[in-house]
Coordinates of C-alpha atoms in Angstrom, one line a residue:
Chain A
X21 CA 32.8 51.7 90.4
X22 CA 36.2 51.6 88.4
X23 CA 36.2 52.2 84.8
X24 CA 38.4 49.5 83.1
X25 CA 41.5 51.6 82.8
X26 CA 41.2 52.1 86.8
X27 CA 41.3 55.5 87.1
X28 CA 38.4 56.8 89.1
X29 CA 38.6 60.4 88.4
X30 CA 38.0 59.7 84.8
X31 CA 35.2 57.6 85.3
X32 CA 33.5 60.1 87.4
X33 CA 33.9 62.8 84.7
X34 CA 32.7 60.6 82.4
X35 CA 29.5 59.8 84.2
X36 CA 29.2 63.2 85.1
X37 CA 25.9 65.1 83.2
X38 CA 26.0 68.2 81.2
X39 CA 24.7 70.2 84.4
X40 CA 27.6 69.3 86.2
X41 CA 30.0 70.1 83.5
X42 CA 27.8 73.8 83.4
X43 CA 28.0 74.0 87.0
X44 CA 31.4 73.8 86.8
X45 CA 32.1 76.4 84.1
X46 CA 29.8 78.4 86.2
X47 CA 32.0 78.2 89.1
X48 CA 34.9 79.5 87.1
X49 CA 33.0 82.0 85.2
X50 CA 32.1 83.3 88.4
X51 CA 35.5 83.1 90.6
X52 CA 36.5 85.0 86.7
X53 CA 34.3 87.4 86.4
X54 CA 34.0 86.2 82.8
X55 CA 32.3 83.4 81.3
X56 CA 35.5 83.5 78.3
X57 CA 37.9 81.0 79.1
X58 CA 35.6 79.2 81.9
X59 CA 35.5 75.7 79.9
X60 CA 39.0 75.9 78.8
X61 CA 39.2 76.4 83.1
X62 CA 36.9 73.4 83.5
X63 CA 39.0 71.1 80.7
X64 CA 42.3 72.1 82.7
X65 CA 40.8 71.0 85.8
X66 CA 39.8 67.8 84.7
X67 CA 43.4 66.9 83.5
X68 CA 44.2 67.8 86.6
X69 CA 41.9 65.6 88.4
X70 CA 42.6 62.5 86.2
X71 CA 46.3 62.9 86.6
X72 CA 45.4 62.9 90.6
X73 CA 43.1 59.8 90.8
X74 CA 41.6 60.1 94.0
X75 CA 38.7 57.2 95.3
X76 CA 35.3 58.9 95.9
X77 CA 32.6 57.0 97.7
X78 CA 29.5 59.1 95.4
X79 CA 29.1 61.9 92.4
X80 CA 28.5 64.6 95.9
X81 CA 32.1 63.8 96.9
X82 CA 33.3 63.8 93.8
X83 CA 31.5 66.6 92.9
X84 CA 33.3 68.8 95.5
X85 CA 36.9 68.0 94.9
X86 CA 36.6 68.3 91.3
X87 CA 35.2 72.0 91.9
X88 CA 38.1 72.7 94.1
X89 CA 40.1 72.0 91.7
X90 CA 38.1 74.5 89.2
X91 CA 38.1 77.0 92.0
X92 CA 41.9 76.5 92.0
X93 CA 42.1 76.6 88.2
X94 CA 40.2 79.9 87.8
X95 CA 42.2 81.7 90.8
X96 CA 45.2 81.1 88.6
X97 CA 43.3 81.9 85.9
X98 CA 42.3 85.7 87.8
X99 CA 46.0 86.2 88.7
X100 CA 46.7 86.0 85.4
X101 CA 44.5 88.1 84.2
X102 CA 44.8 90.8 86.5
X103 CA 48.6 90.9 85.8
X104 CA 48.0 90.9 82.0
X105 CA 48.0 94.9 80.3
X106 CA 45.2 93.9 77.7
X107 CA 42.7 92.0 77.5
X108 CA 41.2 90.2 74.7
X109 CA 36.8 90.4 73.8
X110 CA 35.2 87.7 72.3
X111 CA 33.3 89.7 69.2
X112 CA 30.2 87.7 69.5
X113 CA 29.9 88.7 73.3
X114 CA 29.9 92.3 72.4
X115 CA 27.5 92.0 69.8
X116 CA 25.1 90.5 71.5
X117 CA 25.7 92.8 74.1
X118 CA 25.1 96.2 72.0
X119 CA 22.1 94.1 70.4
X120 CA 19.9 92.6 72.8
X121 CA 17.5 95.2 74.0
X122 CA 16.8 96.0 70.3
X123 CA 17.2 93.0 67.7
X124 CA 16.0 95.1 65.0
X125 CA 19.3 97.7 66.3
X126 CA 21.9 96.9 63.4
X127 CA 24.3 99.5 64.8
X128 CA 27.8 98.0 65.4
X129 CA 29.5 97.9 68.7
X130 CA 31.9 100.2 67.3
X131 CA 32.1 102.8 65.1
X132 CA 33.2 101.9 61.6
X133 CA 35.1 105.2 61.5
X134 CA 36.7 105.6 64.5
X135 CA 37.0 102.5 66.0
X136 CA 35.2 103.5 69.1
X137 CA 32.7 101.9 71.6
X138 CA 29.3 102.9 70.1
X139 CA 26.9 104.5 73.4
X140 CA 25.2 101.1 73.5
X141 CA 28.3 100.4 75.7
X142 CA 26.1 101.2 78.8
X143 CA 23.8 98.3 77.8
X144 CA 22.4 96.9 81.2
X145 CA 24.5 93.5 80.8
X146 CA 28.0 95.5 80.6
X147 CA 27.0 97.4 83.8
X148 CA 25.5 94.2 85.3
X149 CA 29.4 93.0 84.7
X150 CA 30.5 95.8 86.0
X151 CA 28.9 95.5 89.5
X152 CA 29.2 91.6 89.4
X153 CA 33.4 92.5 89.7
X154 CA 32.4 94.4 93.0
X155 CA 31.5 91.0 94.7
X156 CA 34.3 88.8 96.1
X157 CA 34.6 85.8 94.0
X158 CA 33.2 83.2 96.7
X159 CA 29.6 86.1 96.7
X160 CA 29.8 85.8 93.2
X161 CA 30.0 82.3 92.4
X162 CA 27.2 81.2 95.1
X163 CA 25.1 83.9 93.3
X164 CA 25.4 82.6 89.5
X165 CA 25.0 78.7 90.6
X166 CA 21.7 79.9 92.6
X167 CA 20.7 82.0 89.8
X168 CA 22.1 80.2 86.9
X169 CA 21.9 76.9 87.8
X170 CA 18.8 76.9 90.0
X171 CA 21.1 74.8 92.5
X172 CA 19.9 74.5 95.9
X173 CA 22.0 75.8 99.3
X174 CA 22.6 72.3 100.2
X175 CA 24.4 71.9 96.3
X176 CA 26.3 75.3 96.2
X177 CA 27.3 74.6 100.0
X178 CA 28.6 71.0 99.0
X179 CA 30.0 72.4 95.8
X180 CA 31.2 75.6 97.5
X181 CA 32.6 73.9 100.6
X182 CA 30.9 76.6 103.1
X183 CA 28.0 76.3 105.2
X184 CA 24.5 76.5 103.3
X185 CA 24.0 79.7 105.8
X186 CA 26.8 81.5 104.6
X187 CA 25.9 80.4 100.6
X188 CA 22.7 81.8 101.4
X189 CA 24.0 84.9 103.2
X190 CA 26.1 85.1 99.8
X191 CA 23.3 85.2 97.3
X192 CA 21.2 87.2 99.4
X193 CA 23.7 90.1 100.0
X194 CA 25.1 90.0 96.6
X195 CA 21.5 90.7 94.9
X196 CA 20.8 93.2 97.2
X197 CA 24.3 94.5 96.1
X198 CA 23.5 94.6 92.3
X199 CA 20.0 95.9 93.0
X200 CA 21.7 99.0 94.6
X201 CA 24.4 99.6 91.8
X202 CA 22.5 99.2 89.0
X203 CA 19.7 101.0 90.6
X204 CA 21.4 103.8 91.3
X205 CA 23.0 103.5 87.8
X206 CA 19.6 103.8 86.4
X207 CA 18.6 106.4 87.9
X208 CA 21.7 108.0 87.1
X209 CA 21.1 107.4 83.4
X210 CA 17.6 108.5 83.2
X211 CA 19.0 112.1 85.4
X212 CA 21.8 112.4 82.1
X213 CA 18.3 112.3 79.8
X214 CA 20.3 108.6 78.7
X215 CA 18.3 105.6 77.4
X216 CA 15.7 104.6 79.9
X217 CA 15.8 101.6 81.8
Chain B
X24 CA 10.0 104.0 104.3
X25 CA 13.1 104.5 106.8
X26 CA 16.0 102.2 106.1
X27 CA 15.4 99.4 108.7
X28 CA 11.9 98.7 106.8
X29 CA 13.9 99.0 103.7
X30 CA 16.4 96.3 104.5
X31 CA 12.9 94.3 105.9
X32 CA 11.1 94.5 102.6
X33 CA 14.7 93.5 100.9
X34 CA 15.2 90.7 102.7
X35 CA 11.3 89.6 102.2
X36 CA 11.7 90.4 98.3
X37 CA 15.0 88.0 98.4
X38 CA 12.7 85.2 100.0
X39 CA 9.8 86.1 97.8
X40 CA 12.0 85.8 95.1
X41 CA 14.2 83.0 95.3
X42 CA 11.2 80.8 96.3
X43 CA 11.7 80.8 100.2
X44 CA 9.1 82.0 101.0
X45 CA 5.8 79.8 102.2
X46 CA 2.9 80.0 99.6
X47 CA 0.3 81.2 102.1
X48 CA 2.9 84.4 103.3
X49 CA 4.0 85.0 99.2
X50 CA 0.6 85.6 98.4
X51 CA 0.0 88.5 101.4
X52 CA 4.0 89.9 100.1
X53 CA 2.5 89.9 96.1
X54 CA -0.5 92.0 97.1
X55 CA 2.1 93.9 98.9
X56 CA 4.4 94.0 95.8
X57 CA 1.2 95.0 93.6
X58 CA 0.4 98.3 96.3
X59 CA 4.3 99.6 96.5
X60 CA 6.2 100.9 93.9
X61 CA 9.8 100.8 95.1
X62 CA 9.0 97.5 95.8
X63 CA 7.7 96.8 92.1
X64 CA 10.8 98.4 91.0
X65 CA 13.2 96.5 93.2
X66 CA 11.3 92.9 91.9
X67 CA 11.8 94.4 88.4
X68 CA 15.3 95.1 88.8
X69 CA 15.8 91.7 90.2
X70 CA 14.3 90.0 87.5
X71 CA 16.0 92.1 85.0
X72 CA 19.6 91.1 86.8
X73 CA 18.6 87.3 87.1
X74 CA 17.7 87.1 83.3
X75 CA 20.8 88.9 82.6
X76 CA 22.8 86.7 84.5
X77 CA 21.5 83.6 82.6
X78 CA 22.2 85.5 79.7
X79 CA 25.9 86.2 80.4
X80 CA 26.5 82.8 82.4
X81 CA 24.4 80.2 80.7
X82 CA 26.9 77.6 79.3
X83 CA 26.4 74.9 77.2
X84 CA 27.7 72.2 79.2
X85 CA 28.4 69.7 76.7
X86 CA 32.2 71.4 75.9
X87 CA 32.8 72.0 79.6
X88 CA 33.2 68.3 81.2
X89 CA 31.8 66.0 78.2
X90 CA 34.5 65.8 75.2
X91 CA 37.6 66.4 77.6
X92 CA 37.3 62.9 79.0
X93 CA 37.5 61.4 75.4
X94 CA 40.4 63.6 74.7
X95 CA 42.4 63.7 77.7
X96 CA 45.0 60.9 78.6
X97 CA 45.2 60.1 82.1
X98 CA 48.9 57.8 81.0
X99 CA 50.0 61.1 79.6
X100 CA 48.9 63.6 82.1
X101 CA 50.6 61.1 85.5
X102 CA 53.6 62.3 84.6
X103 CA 53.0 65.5 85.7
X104 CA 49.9 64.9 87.9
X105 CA 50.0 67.6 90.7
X106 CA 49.5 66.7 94.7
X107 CA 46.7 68.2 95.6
X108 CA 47.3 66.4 99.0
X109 CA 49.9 68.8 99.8
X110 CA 50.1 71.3 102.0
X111 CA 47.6 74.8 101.0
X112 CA 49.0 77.8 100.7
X113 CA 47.2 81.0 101.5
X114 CA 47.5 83.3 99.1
X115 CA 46.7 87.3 99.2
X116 CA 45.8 88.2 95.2
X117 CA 46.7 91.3 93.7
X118 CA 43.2 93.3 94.4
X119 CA 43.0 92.4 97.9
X120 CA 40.8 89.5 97.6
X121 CA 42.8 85.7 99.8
X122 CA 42.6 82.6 98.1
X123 CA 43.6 79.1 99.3
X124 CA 45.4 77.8 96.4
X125 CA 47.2 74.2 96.1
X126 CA 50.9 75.6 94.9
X127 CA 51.4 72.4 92.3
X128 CA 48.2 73.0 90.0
X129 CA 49.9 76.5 89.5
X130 CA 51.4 75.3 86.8
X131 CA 52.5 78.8 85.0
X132 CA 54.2 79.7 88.1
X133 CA 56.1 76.4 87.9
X134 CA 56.9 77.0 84.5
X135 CA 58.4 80.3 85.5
X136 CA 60.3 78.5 88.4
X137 CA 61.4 76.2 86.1
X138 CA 62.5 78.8 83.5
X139 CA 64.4 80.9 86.2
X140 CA 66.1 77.4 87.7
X141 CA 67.3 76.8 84.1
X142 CA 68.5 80.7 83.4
X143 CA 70.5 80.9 87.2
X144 CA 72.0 77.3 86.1
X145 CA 73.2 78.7 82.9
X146 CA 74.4 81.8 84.4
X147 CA 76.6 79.9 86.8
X148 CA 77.4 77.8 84.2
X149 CA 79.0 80.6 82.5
X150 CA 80.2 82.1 85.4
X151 CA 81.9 79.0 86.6
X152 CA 83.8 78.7 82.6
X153 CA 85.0 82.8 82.6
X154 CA 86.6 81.5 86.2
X155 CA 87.9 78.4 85.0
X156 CA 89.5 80.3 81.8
X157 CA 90.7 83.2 84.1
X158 CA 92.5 81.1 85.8
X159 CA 93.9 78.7 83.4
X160 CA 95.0 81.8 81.6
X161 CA 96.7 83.3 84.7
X162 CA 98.2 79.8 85.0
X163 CA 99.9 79.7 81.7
X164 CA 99.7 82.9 79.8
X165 CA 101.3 86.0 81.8
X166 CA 99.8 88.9 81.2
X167 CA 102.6 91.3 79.8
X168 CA 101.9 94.7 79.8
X169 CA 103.3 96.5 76.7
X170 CA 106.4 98.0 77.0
X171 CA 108.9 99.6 74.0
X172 CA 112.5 100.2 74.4
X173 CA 113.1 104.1 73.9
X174 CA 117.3 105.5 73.2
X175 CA 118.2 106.4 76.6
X176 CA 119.3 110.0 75.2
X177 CA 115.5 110.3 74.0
X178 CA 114.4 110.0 77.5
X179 CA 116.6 112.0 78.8
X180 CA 116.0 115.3 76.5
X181 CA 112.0 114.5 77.8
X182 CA 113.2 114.8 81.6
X183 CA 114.7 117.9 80.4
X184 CA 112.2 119.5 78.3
X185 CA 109.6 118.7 81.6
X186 CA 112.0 120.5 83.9
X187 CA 114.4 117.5 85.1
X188 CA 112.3 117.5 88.4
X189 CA 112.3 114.2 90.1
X190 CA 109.2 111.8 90.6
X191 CA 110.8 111.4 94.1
X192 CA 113.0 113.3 96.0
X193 CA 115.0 111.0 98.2
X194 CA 116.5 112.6 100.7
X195 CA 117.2 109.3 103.0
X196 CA 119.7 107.1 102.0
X197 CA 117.9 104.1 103.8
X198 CA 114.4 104.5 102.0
X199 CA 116.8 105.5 98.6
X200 CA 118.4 101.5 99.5
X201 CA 115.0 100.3 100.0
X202 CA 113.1 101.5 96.0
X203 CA 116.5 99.7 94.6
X204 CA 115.8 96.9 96.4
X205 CA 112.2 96.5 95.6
X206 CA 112.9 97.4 91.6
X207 CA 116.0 96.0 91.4
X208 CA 116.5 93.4 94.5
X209 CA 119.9 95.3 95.0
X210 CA 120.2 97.6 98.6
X211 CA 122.1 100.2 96.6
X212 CA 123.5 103.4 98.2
X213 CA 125.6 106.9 97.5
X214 CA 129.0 107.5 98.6
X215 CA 129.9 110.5 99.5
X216 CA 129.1 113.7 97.1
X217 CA 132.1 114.9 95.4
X218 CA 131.9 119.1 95.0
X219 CA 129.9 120.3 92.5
X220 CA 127.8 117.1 92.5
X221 CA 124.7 116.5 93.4
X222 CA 121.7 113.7 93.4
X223 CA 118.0 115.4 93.2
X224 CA 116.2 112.4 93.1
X225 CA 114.5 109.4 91.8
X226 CA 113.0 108.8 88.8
X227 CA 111.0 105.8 86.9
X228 CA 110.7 106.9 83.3
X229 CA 110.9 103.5 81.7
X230 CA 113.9 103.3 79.2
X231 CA 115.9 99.7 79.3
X232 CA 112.5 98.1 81.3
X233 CA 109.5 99.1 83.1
X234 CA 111.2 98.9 86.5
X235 CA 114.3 100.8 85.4
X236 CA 115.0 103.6 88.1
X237 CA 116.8 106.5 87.1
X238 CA 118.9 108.9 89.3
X239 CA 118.7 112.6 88.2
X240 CA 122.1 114.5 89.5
X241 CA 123.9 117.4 89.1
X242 CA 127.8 117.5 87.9
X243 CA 129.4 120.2 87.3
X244 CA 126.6 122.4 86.6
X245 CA 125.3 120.0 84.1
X246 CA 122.0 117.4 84.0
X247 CA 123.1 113.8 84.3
X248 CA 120.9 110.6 84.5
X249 CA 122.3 107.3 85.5
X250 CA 119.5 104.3 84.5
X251 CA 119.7 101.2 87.0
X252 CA 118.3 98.2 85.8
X253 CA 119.4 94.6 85.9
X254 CA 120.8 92.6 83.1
X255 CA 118.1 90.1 81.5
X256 CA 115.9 93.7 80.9
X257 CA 118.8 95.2 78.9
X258 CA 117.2 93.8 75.8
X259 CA 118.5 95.6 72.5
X260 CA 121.4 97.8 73.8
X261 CA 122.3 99.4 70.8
X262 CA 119.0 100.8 70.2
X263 CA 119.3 102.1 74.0
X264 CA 122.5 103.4 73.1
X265 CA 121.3 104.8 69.8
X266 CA 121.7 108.8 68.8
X267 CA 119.3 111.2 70.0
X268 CA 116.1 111.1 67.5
X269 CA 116.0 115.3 67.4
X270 CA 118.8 117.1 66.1
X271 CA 121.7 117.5 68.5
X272 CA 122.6 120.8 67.7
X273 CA 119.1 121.8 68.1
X274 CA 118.6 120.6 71.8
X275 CA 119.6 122.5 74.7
X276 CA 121.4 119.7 75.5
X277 CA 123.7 119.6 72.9
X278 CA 125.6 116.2 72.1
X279 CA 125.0 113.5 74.9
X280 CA 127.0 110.9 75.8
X281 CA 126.0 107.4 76.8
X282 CA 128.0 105.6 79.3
X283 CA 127.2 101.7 80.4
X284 CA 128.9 99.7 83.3
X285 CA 127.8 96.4 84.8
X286 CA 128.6 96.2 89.0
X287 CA 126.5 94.0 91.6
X288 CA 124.4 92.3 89.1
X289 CA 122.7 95.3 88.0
X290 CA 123.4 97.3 84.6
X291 CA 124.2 101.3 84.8
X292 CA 123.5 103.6 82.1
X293 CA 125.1 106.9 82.4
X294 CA 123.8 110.0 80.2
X295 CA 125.8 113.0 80.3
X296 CA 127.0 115.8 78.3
X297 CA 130.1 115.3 80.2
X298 CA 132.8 113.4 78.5
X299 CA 133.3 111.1 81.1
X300 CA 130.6 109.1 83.5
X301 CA 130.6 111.2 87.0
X302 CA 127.9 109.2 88.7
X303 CA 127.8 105.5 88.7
X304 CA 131.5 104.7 90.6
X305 CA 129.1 106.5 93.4
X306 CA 126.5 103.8 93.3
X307 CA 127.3 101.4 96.4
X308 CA 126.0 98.0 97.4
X309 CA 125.1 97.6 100.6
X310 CA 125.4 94.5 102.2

């Protein structure tokens, strides 16, 4: 199961699907909190995991080593992040933020005068962000490749190195979570005579 | 509801949702669902935050783990290739949150090792050359400190105009032996006073060379300064013996007269208004 240039790492990326490449940029959206950056993550990883060369016996085995390594990658990627002042937005994220609960909406994200955040800030997906960040990164990554990626407990718990109790324990605790922020944030919003929910 | 049934009904909705549930038990929790509004608004919610999260987390998949392995060179990158074999280190992040993280795929921090291994080699680099300099240049270039020949009578109208005090008053002939012989490597000593002189005590105002010493006496009611040094300091003795700068008949002093005599290896200067030296035949070596 070699490719000809030997190196097994590289032939299991390359026989890897694109829903394991997804999976992956999931996992370092997730460990994140931001879906900017995760395939550049995922790339880095995979240098990193051709440069190793390990022997795998399947894709399952291979599947888990090669999302440690992602895991490993994004952590770095958090640190980084957390240390850096500013942050930069990707334009088309925000748009389609301020957008998506009215298409027909052709209000900017930001004021053309003033250069400020428009009230379509508190769009449900920003505050859905928002309370993803109060989840550790382990809750949060079990929940988006259950959600996301449909994956079963046995796949996030292979993937995720953790019992498929405690994946499940994850995804189930972390919904509840969200369910409680956002619904209080709702009924917050709707108290403020805000947009309704 | 009270918040046991609550977390019930949540943990039900979870299983209802996420397909966990058997078919026969998620019909009876639907009809349920259909009968209870929190319950409609929780399912709601939860659907609202699942299609949301697809939304925000939905990637592609084709740019994540398809073109790298094309691009990527596995000859290039095993230069560099980290060991993810070694041993894990268990780190606490910045917000609180631990992390088990392999210390050789952080490669920024080794970059920033690297960086601060190259910028302490430099520095003792640098350190090590201003060292090596300092000590070639203590090695062959003495450091002189600057030092100008002054007329002797110049130096002696300044001990006047400042009072004639002594920096030392040397009252012990043993301790007045022991500053010659550290200035001048000569134990020198005083006979005895003739009447109406008078030693007040040491001085170090510079003059032939910085170690000159200079005696401050009284003879015959008048201010006299002997200047001790030894020979190779002497340097240019006629501007040492050169006229006052200021006017003579302007100074309290009046005219001064410079006397010079060479005994035990050592050179006297003698400036007096007197017209003869009173001082220096009292200047005795000891042995």
């Amino acid at each position: 199961m070699v490719n000809s240039r030997g190196n097994q790492s590289r032939y299991w990326i390359e026989k890897s699907g694109h829903d394991v490449g997804r999976r992956f940029a999931c996992i370092a959206a997730a460990i994140t909190g931001d879906r900017s950056g995760a395939e550049d993550i995922v790339q880095q990883a995979a240098a990193i995991a051709i440069a190793k060369d390990q022997r795998f016996t399947g894709q399952e085995q291979f599947d888990a080593w090669m999302a440690g390594i992602v895991r490993h990658c994004a952590l770095n990627a958090r640190r980084k992040k957390i240390r850096r002042k500013t942050h930069s937005v990707d334009p088309t994220d925000l748009s389609g933020v301020a957008n998506y609960e009215n298409p027909e909406n052709e209000k900017p994200a930001f004021s053309r005068q003033t250069g400020e955040i428009c009230s379509l800030q508190r769009a449900f997906d920003d505050e859905l962000k928002s309370a993803l960040q109060s989840l550790s990164p382990e809750a949060r990554t079990c929940l988006l490749l259950r959600t996301v990626e449909n994956l079963s407990y046995k796949d996030i718990s292979n993937l995720m190195s953790i019992p498929e109790g405690t994946a499940m324990n994850h995804v189930h605790r972390s919904k509840k979570r969200l369910r409680t922020i956002l619904g209080e944030k709702n009924t917050q919003n709707k108290k403020e005579g805000g947009r309704d929910e | 509801m009270n918040s046991e049934n609550n977390n019930d009904l949540n943990v039900l909705l979870d299983q209802f949702l996420d397909g966990q549930m058997e078919s026969q038990q998620a019909v009876v929790f639907a009809s349920q669902i259909q009968q209870d509004e929190n319950l409609q608004a929780e399912q709601l919610l939860q659907v609202k935050i699942d299609a949301s999260l697809k939304r925000l987390f939905q990637f592609d998949g084709t740019r994540a783990l398809a073109t790298h392995a094309d691009v990527l060179d596995a000859d290039v990158l095993d230069a560099d290739a980290p060991d993810l074999d070694s041993p894990k280190v268990h780190q606490t992040q910045s917000n609180g949150e631990s992390a088990t993280v392999s210390p050789q795929i952080t490669t920024d921090r080794g970059d920033r090792a690297t960086f601060l291994k190259i910028v302490l080699a430099a520095s003792l680099l640098l350190l090590a050359s201003l060292i090596a300099v300092n000590y070639s240049v203590d090695r062959t270039v003495p450091v002189a400190v600057h030092f100008q020949q002054q007329p002797l009578r110049d130096i002696f109208q300044q001990t006047v105009d400042r009072g004639f005090d002594p920096y030392y008053l040397c009252d012990d002939l043993d301790r007045f032996a022991a500053v010659f012989e550290k200035r001048q490597a000569v134990r020198l000593t005083l006979a005895e006073m003739p009447p109406g002189r008078k030693m007040l005590g040491l001085s170090y105002p510079g003059g032939i060379s910085r170690n000159t010493t200079a005696m401050l006496c009284r003879a015959d009611g008048q201010s006299v300064m002997v200047f001790v040094d030894v020979p190779d300091n002497e340097g240019d003795v006629e501007l040492l013996q050169s006229a006052l700068t200021a006017d003579p008949d302007q100074t309290p002093c009046g005219r001064l007269n410079v006397f010079q005599e060479r005994k035990y290896g050592l050179v006297f200067y003698e400036v007096t208004p007197l017209e003869q030296p009173t001082m220096i035949e009292l200047f005795k070596r000891l042995p």
